[in-house]
GROMACS .gro file of C-alpha atoms in nm:
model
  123
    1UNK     CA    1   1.172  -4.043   6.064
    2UNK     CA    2   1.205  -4.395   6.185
    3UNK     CA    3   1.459  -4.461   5.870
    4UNK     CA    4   1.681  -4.248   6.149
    5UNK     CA    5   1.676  -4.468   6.438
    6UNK     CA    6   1.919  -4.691   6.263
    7UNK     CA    7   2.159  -4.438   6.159
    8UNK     CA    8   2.456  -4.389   6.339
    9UNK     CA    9   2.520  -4.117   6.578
   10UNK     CA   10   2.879  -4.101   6.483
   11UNK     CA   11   3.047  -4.180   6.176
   12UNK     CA   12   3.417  -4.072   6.123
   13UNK     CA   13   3.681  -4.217   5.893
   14UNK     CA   14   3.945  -4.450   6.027
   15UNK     CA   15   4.220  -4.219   6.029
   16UNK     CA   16   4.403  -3.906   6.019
   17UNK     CA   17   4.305  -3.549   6.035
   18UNK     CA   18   3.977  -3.421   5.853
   19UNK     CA   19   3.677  -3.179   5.887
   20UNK     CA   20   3.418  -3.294   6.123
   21UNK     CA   21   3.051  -3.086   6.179
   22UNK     CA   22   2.775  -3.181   6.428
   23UNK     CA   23   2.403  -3.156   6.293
   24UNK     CA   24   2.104  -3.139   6.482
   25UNK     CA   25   1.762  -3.338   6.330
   26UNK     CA   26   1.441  -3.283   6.513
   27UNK     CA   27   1.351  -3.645   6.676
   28UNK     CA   28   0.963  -3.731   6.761
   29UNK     CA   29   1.029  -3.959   7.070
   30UNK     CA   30   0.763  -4.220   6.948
   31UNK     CA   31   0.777  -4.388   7.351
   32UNK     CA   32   0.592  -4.044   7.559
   33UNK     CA   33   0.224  -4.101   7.564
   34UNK     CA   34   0.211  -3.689   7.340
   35UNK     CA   35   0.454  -3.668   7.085
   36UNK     CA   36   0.752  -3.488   7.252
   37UNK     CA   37   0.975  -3.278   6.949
   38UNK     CA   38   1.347  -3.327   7.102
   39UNK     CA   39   1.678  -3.296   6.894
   40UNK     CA   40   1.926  -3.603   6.794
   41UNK     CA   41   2.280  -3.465   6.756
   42UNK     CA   42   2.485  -3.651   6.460
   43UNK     CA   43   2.880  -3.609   6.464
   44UNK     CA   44   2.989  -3.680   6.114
   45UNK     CA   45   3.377  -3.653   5.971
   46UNK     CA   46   3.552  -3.733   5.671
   47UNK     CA   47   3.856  -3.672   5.488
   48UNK     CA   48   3.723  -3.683   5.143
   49UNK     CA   49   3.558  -3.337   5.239
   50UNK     CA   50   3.756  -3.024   5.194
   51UNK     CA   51   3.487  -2.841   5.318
   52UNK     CA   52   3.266  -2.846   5.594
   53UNK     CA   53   2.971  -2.780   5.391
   54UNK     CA   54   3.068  -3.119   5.217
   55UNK     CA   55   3.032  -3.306   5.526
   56UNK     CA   56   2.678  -3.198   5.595
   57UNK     CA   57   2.581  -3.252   5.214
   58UNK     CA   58   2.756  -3.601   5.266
   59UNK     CA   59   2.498  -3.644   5.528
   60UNK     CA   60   2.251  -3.494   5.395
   61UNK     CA   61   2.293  -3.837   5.117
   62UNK     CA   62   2.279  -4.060   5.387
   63UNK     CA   63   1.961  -3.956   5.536
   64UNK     CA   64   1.750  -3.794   5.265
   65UNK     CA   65   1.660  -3.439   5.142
   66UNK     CA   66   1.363  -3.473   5.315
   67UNK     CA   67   1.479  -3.458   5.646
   68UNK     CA   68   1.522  -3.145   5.811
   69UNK     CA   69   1.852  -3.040   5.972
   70UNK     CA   70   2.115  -2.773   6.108
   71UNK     CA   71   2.480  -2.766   6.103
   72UNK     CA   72   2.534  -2.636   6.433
   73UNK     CA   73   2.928  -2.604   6.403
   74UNK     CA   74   3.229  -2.779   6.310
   75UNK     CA   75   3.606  -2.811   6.344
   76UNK     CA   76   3.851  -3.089   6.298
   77UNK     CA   77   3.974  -3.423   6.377
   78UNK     CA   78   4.308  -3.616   6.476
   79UNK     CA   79   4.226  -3.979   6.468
   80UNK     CA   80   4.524  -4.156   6.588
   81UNK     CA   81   4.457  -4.545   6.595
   82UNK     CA   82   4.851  -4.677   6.686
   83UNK     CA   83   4.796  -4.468   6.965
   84UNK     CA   84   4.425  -4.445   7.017
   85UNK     CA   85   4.363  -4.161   7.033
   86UNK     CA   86   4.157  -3.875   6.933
   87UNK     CA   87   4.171  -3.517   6.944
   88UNK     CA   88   3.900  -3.254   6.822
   89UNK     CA   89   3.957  -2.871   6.787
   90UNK     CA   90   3.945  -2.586   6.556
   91UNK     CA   91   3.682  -2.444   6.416
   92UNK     CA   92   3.438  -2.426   6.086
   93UNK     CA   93   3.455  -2.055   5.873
   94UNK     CA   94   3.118  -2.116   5.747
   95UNK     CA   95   2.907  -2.295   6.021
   96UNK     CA   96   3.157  -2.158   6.327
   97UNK     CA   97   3.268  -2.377   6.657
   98UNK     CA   98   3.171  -2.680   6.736
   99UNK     CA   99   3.084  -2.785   7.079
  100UNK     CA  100   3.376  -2.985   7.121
  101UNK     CA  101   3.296  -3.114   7.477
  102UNK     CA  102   2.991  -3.242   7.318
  103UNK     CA  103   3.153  -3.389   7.027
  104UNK     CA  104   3.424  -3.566   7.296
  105UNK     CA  105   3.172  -3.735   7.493
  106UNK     CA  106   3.003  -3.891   7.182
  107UNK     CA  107   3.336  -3.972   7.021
  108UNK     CA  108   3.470  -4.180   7.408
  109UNK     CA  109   3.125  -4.333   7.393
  110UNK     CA  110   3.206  -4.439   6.998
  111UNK     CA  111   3.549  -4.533   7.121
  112UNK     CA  112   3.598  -4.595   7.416
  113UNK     CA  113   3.949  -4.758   7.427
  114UNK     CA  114   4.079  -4.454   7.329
  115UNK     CA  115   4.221  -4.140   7.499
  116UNK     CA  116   3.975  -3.892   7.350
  117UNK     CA  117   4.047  -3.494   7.423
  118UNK     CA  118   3.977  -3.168   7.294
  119UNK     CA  119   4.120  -2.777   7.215
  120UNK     CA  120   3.911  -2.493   7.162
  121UNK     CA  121   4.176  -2.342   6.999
  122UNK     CA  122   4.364  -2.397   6.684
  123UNK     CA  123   4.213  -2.415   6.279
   0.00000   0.00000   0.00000
């Protein structure tokens, strides 16, 4: 899995409002004297996707079919660059909530000149 050290933890399009799901990919941390199996979580959004299902096959392109993975919820996006800002809520039918928290803190550390915030409510 070293081809995933150099993919991005987050990858959202520029603007608007779209479907966004976080994945989990088993990591081997290659620096612990054993072999220690730990999780990388990827955020991954796009507006091309009308479905959250198309997000994680979008990924699934970008990484290979090879590599094992979980959608481990989703919801949406409000990407706001006049006013930088970014807001994540609602929810995915098929792979359920999103840690939204979660997906915050990766999205400020993305971002961080803008406001980022999040809603566990809404669609």
């Amino acid at each position: 899995m070293e081809s995933l050290d150099k993919v991005d933890l987050v990858h959202i399009d520029d603007n608007g409002v779209f479907k966004y799901v976080l994945i989990k990919v088993p990591h081997t941390d290659d620096n612990e004297e054993e072999d220690i199996l730990n999780y990388k979580i990827y955020l991954r959004g796009y507006i091309s996707c009308d479905y959250h299902a198309n997000v994680v096959r979008k990924f699934r392109e970008e990484v290979g079919n090879d590599v094992p993975m979980e959608c481990i919820g989703g919801g949406r996006i409000e990407k706001n660059n006049a006013g930088k800002k970014i807001t994540v809520y609602g929810y995915s039918q098929e792979f359920g909530q999103a840690n939204h928290s979660l997906s915050a803190e990766m999205l400020k550390k993305k971002y961080p000149d803008f406001h980022v915030d999040f809603s566990n409510d809404g669609y």
